[in-house]
Coordinates of C-alpha atoms in Angstrom, one line a residue:
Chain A
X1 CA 0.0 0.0 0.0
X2 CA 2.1 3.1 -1.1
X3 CA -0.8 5.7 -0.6
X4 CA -1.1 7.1 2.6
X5 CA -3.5 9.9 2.4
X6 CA -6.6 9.5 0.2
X7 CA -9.1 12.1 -0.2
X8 CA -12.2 11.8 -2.3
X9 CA -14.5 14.2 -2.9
X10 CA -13.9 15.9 0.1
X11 CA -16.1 18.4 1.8
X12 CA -16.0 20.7 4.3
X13 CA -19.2 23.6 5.1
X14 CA -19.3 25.8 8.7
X15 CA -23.3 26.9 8.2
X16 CA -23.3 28.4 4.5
X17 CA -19.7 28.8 4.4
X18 CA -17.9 26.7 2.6
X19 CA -14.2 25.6 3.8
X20 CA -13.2 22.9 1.4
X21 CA -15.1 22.2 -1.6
X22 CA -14.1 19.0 -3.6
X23 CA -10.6 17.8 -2.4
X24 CA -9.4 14.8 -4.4
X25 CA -6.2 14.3 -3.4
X26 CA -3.8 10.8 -3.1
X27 CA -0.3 11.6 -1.2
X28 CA 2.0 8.5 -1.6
X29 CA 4.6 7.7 1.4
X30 CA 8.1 8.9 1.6
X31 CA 7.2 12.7 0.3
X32 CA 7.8 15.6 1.8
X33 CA 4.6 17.8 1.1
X34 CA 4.0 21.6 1.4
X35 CA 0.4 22.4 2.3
X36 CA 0.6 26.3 0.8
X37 CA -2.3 28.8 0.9
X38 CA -3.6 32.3 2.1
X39 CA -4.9 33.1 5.6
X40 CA -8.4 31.4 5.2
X41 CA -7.9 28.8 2.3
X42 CA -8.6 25.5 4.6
X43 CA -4.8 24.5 5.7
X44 CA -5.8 24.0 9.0
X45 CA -9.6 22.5 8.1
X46 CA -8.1 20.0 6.4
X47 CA -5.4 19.0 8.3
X48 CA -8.4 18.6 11.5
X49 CA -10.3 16.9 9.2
X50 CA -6.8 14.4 8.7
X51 CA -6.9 14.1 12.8
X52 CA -11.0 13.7 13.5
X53 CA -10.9 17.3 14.9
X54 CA -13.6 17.9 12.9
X55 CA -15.9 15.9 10.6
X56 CA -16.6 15.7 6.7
X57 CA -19.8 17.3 5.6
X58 CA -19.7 14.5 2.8
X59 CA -16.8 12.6 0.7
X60 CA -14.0 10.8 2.4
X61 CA -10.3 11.0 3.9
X62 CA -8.6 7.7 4.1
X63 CA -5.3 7.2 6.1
X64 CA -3.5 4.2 4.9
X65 CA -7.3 2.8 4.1
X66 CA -8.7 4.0 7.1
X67 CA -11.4 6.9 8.2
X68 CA -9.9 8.8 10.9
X69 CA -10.5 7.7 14.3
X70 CA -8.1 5.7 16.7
X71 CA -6.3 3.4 14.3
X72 CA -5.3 6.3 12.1
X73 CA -4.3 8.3 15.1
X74 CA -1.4 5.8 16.0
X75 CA 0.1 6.7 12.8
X76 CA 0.1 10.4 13.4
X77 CA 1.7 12.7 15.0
X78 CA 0.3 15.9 15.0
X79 CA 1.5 19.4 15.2
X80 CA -1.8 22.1 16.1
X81 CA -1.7 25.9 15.1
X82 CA -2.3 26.2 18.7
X83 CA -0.7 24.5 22.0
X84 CA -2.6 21.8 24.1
X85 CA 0.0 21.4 26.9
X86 CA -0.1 22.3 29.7
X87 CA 1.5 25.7 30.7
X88 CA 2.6 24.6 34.5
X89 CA 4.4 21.4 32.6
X90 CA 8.1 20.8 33.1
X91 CA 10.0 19.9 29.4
X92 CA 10.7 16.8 31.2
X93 CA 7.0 15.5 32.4
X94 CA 5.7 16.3 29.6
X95 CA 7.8 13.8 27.6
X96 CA 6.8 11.7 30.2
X97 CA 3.6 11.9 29.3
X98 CA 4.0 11.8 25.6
X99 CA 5.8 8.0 26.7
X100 CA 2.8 7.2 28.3
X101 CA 0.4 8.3 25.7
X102 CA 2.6 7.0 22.1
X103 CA 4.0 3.3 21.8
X104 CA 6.3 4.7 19.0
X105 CA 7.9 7.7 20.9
X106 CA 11.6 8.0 21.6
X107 CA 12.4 9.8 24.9
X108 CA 16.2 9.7 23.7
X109 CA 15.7 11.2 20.4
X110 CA 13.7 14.5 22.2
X111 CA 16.5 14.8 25.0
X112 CA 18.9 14.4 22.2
X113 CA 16.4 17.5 20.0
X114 CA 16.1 19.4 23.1
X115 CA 20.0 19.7 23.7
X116 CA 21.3 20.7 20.6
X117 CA 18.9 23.2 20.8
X118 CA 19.8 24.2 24.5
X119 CA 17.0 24.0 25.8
X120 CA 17.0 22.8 29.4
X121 CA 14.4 19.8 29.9
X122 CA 13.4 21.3 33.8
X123 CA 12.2 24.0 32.7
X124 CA 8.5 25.1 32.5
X125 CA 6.7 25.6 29.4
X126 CA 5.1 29.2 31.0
X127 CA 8.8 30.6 31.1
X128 CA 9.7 30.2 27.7
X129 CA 9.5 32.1 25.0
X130 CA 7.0 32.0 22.0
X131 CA 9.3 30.0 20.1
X132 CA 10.7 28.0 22.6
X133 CA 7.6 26.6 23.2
X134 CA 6.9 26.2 19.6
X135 CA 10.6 24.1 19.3
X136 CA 9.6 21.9 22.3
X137 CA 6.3 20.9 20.2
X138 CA 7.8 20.0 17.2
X139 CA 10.6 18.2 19.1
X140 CA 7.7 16.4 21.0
X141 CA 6.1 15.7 17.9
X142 CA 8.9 14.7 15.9
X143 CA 10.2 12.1 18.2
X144 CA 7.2 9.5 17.3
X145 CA 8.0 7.0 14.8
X146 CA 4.9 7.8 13.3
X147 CA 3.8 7.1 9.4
X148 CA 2.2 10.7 8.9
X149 CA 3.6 13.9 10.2
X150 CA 0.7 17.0 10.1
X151 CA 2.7 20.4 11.0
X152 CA 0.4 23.0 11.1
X153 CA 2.7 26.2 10.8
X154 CA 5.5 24.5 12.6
X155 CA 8.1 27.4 12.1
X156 CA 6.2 30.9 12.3
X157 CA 7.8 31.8 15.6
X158 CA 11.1 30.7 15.7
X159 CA 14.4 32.6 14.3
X160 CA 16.2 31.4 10.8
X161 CA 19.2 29.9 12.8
X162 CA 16.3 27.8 14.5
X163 CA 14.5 27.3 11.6
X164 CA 17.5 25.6 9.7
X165 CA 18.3 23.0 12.3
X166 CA 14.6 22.4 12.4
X167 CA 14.4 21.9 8.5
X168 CA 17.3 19.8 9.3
X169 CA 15.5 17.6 11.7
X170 CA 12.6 17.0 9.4
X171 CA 15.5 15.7 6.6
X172 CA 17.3 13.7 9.2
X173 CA 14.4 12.2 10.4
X174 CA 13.0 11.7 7.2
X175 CA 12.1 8.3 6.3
X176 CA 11.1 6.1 3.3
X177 CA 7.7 5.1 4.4
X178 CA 6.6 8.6 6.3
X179 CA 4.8 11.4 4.3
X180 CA 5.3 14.8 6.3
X181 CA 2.7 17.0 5.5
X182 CA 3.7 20.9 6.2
X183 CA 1.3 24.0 6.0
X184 CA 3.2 26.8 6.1
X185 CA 3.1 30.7 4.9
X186 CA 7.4 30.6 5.1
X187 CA 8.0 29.2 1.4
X188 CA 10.9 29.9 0.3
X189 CA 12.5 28.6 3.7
X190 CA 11.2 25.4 3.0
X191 CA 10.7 24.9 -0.6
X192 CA 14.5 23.2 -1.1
X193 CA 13.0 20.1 1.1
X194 CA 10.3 19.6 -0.4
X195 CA 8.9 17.4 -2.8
X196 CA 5.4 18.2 -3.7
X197 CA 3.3 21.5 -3.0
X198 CA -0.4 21.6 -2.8
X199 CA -1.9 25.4 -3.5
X200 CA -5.5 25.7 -1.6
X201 CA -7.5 28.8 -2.9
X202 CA -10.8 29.1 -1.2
X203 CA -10.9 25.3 -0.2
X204 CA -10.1 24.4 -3.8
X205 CA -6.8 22.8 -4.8
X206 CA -5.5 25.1 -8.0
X207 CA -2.5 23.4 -7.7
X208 CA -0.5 19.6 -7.1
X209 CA 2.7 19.3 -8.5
X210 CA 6.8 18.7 -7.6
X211 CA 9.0 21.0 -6.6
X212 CA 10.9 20.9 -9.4
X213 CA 8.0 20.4 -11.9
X214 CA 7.0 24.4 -10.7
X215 CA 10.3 25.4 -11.1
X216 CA 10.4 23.9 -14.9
X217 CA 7.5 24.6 -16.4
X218 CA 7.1 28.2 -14.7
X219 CA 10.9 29.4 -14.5
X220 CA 10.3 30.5 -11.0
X221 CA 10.7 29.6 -7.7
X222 CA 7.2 28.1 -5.8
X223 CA 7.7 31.3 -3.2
X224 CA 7.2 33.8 -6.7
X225 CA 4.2 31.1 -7.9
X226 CA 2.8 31.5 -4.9
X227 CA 3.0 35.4 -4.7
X228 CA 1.7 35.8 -8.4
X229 CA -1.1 33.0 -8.1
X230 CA -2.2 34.8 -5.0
X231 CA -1.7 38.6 -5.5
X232 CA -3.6 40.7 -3.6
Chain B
X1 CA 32.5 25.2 -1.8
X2 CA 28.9 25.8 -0.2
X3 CA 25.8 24.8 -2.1
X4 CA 23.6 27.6 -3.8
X5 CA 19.9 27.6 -5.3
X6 CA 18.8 30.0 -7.7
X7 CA 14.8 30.5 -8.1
X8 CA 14.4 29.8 -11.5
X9 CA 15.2 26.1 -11.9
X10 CA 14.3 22.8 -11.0
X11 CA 16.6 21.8 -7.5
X12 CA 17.6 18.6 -9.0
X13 CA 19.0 20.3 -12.0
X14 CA 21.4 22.5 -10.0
X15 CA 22.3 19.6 -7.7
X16 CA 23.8 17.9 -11.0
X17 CA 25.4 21.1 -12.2
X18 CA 27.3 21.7 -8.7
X19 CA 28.1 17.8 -8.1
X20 CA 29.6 17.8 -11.5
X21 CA 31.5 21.0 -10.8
X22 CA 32.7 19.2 -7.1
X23 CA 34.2 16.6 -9.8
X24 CA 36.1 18.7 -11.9
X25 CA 37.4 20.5 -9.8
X26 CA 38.8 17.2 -7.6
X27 CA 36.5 17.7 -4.7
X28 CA 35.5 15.1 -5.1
X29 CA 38.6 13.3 -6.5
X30 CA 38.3 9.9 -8.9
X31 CA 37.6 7.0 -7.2
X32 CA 36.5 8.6 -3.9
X33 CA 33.4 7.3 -2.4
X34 CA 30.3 10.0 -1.7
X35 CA 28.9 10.5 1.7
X36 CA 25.1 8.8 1.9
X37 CA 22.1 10.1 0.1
X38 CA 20.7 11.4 3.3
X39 CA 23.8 13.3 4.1
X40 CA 24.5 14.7 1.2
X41 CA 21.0 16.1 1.1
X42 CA 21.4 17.2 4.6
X43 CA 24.5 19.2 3.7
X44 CA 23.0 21.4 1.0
X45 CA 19.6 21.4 2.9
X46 CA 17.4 20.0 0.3
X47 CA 15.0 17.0 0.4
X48 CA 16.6 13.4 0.1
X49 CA 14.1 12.4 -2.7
X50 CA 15.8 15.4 -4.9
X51 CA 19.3 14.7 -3.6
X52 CA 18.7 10.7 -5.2
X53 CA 17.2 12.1 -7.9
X54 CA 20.1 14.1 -9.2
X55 CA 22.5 11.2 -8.1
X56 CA 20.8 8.8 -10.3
X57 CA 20.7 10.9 -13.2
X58 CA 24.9 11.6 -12.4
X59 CA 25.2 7.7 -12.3
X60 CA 23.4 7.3 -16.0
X61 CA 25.8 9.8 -17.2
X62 CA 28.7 7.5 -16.1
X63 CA 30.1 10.4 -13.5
X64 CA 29.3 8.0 -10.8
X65 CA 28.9 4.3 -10.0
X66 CA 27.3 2.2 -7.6
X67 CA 28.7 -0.7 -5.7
X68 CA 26.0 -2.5 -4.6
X69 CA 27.6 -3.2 -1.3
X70 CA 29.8 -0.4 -0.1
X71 CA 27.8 3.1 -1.8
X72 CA 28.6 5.2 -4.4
X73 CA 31.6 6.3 -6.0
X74 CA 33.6 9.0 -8.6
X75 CA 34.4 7.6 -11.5
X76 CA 37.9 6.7 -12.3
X77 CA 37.5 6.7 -16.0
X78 CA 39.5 10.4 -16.5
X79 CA 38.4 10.8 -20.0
X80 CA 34.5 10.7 -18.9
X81 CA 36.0 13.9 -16.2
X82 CA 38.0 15.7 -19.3
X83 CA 34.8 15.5 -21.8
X84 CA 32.6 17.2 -18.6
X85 CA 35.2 19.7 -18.3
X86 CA 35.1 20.5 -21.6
X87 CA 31.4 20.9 -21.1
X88 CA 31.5 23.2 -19.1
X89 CA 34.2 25.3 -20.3
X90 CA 32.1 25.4 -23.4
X91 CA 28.8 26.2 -21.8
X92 CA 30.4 28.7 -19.5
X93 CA 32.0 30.4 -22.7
X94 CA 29.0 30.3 -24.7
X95 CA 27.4 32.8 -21.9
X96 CA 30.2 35.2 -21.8
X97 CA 29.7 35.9 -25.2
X98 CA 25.9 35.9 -25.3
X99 CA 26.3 38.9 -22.3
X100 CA 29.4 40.6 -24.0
X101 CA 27.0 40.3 -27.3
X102 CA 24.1 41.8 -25.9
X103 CA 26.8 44.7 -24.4
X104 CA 27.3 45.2 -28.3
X105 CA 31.3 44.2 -28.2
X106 CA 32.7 43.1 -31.6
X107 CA 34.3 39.7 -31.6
X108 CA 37.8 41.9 -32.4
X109 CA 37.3 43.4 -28.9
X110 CA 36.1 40.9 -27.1
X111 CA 39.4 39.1 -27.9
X112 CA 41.4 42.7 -26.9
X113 CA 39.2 42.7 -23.9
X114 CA 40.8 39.5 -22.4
X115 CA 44.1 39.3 -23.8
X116 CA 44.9 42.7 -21.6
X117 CA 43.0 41.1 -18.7
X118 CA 45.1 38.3 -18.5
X119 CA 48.4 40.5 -19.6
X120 CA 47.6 42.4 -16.0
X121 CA 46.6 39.0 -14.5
X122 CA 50.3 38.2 -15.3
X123 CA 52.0 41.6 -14.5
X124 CA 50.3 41.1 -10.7
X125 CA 51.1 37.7 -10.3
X126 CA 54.8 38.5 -11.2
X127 CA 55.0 41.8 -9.0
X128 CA 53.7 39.8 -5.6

């Protein structure tokens, strides 16, 4: 089975509003995908819909042939817009509790994350900065062994240096049978490691292609697609 | 030499160009094994899948070779090394004289142009 993210006529409506019209979409394993889009184009609608955070209105997501729902969340590991933990948590207890929670998370590799980016493992998540916290998360979240990775806006807070050894991570880490799925706003920091880009206008895809397939048939960069396809 | 991306074409394109430049240049000497896809792609901070991509197409050209058990490898054919320099040289070349062309430079003083560059070239090298 080398698909592991099916959608089929995928949609999503809040009242009369519709979020995601008509998502057909199959993401094979081993890619690195970039989930690109304005402020309000249904990045994070469909990446809840991918983690049973929210519902379909009608069609279908399969992960790895399953609807979302307990099997498929063994397989992900998630990154939210917005934190979950708890504030008054030490580094330390909360990898604890991410041990406790995942059968495939590695204690070692976040210790091993969380020192090469000095951070110190007894401190507590309400003394650190904005993107302190956001490194612990996707330290936390890249230490599971899992099959799908869904990073909603994983580096908006944190500083290029940062932002490098994080992009870094995510190649290290990379392996042949996990997809990582990344919605992100910072394009051209990321568009070197990735290998396919999916545009959402309005909850439409306008665009699913490689990397390189942009850069060929367009002669520009995805960041200067994107800016053109989405000009204000 | 540090790896470098420009905007307009495909990654795996450029990967070729600058791994083929690494082997000219003796870099990456004949014969000498290459690090692993993964770090490789790690070191000029683009995604493995590209990194392979490029490799495989450098490995159809004959540039590199695989042994199935212990990685990948320079050539050591030298002649395979001399035709990509000549390439090169030729490709570089060829866009030197499109920009002095679109300058407006006759071919009589593109000629003068370098032989006095390389004259002072000379003269400072032999002064120091």
């Amino acid at each position: 089975m080398n698909t592991i993210l099916e959608c089929k006529n995928l949609n999503k409506c809040f009242g009369s509003k519709k979020a995601l019209s008509n998502i057909n979409l199959s993401i094979p394993r081993g890619r690195i995908v970039g989930l690109l889009g304005p402020n309000g184009s249904g990045k994070t609608t469909f990446i809840k819909l991918c983690n049973e955070l929210l519902t379909p209105t009608s069609g279908e997501i399969l992960i790895a042939s399953n609807r979302p729902g307990v099997e498929t969340k063994k397989i992900i590991s998630y990154l939210p817009e917005n934190t979950y933990l708890n504030d008054w948590m030490r580094v330390s207890e909360i990898i604890q509790f991410f041990k406790d929670f995942y059968s495939d998370f590695s204690a070692e590799k976040a210790y091993d994350m969380l020192n090469r980016l000095n951070i110190n493992p007894n401190d507590k998540l309400k003394t650190m900065s904005k993107g302190t916290k956001e490194k612990v998360q996707l330290i936390l979240v890249m230490s599971r062994e899992a099959q799908l990775y869904l990073l909603d806006e994983p580096i908006g807070g944190v500083d290029p240096a940062a932002r490098d050894y994080i992009l870094n991570t995510i190649i290290n880490n990379y392996n042949e049978e996990a997809t990582i799925i990344i919605s992100t706003h910072l394009i051209s920091d990321i568009e070197k490691v990735l290998d396919d880009i999916i545009f959402l206008k309005d909850g439409e895809v306008v665009l699913a292609k490689t990397v390189d397939e942009i850069r060929e048939e367009n002669g520009k960069s995805v960041d200067d697609l994107f800016r053109e396809v989405f000009r204000c | 030499m540090s790896w470098n991306f420009k905007p307009d074409r495909p990654i795996y394109a450029q990967l070729i160009e600058q791994i083929e430049l690494k082997i000219c240049s003796g870099e990456y000497a004949l014969g000498v094994k290459l690090p692993s896809v993964r770090d490789l792609a790690q070191e000029a901070a683009v995604n493995p899948n590209t990194m392979q991509k490029a490799l495989s197409k450098l490995e159809e050209d004959g540039l590199l070779y695989t042994n199935r058990t212990s990685g990948r490898f320079v050539t050591e054919n030298e002649q395979i090394v001399k035709l990509l320099k000549n390439k090169i040289t030729q490709n570089q070349i060829n866009e030197f004289l499109e920009k002095m062309k679109s300058l407006g430079l006759e071919r009589k003083e593109i000629i003068h142009a370098i032989t006095n560059l390389l004259k002072e070239d000379e003269e400072n090298e032999h002064d120091s």
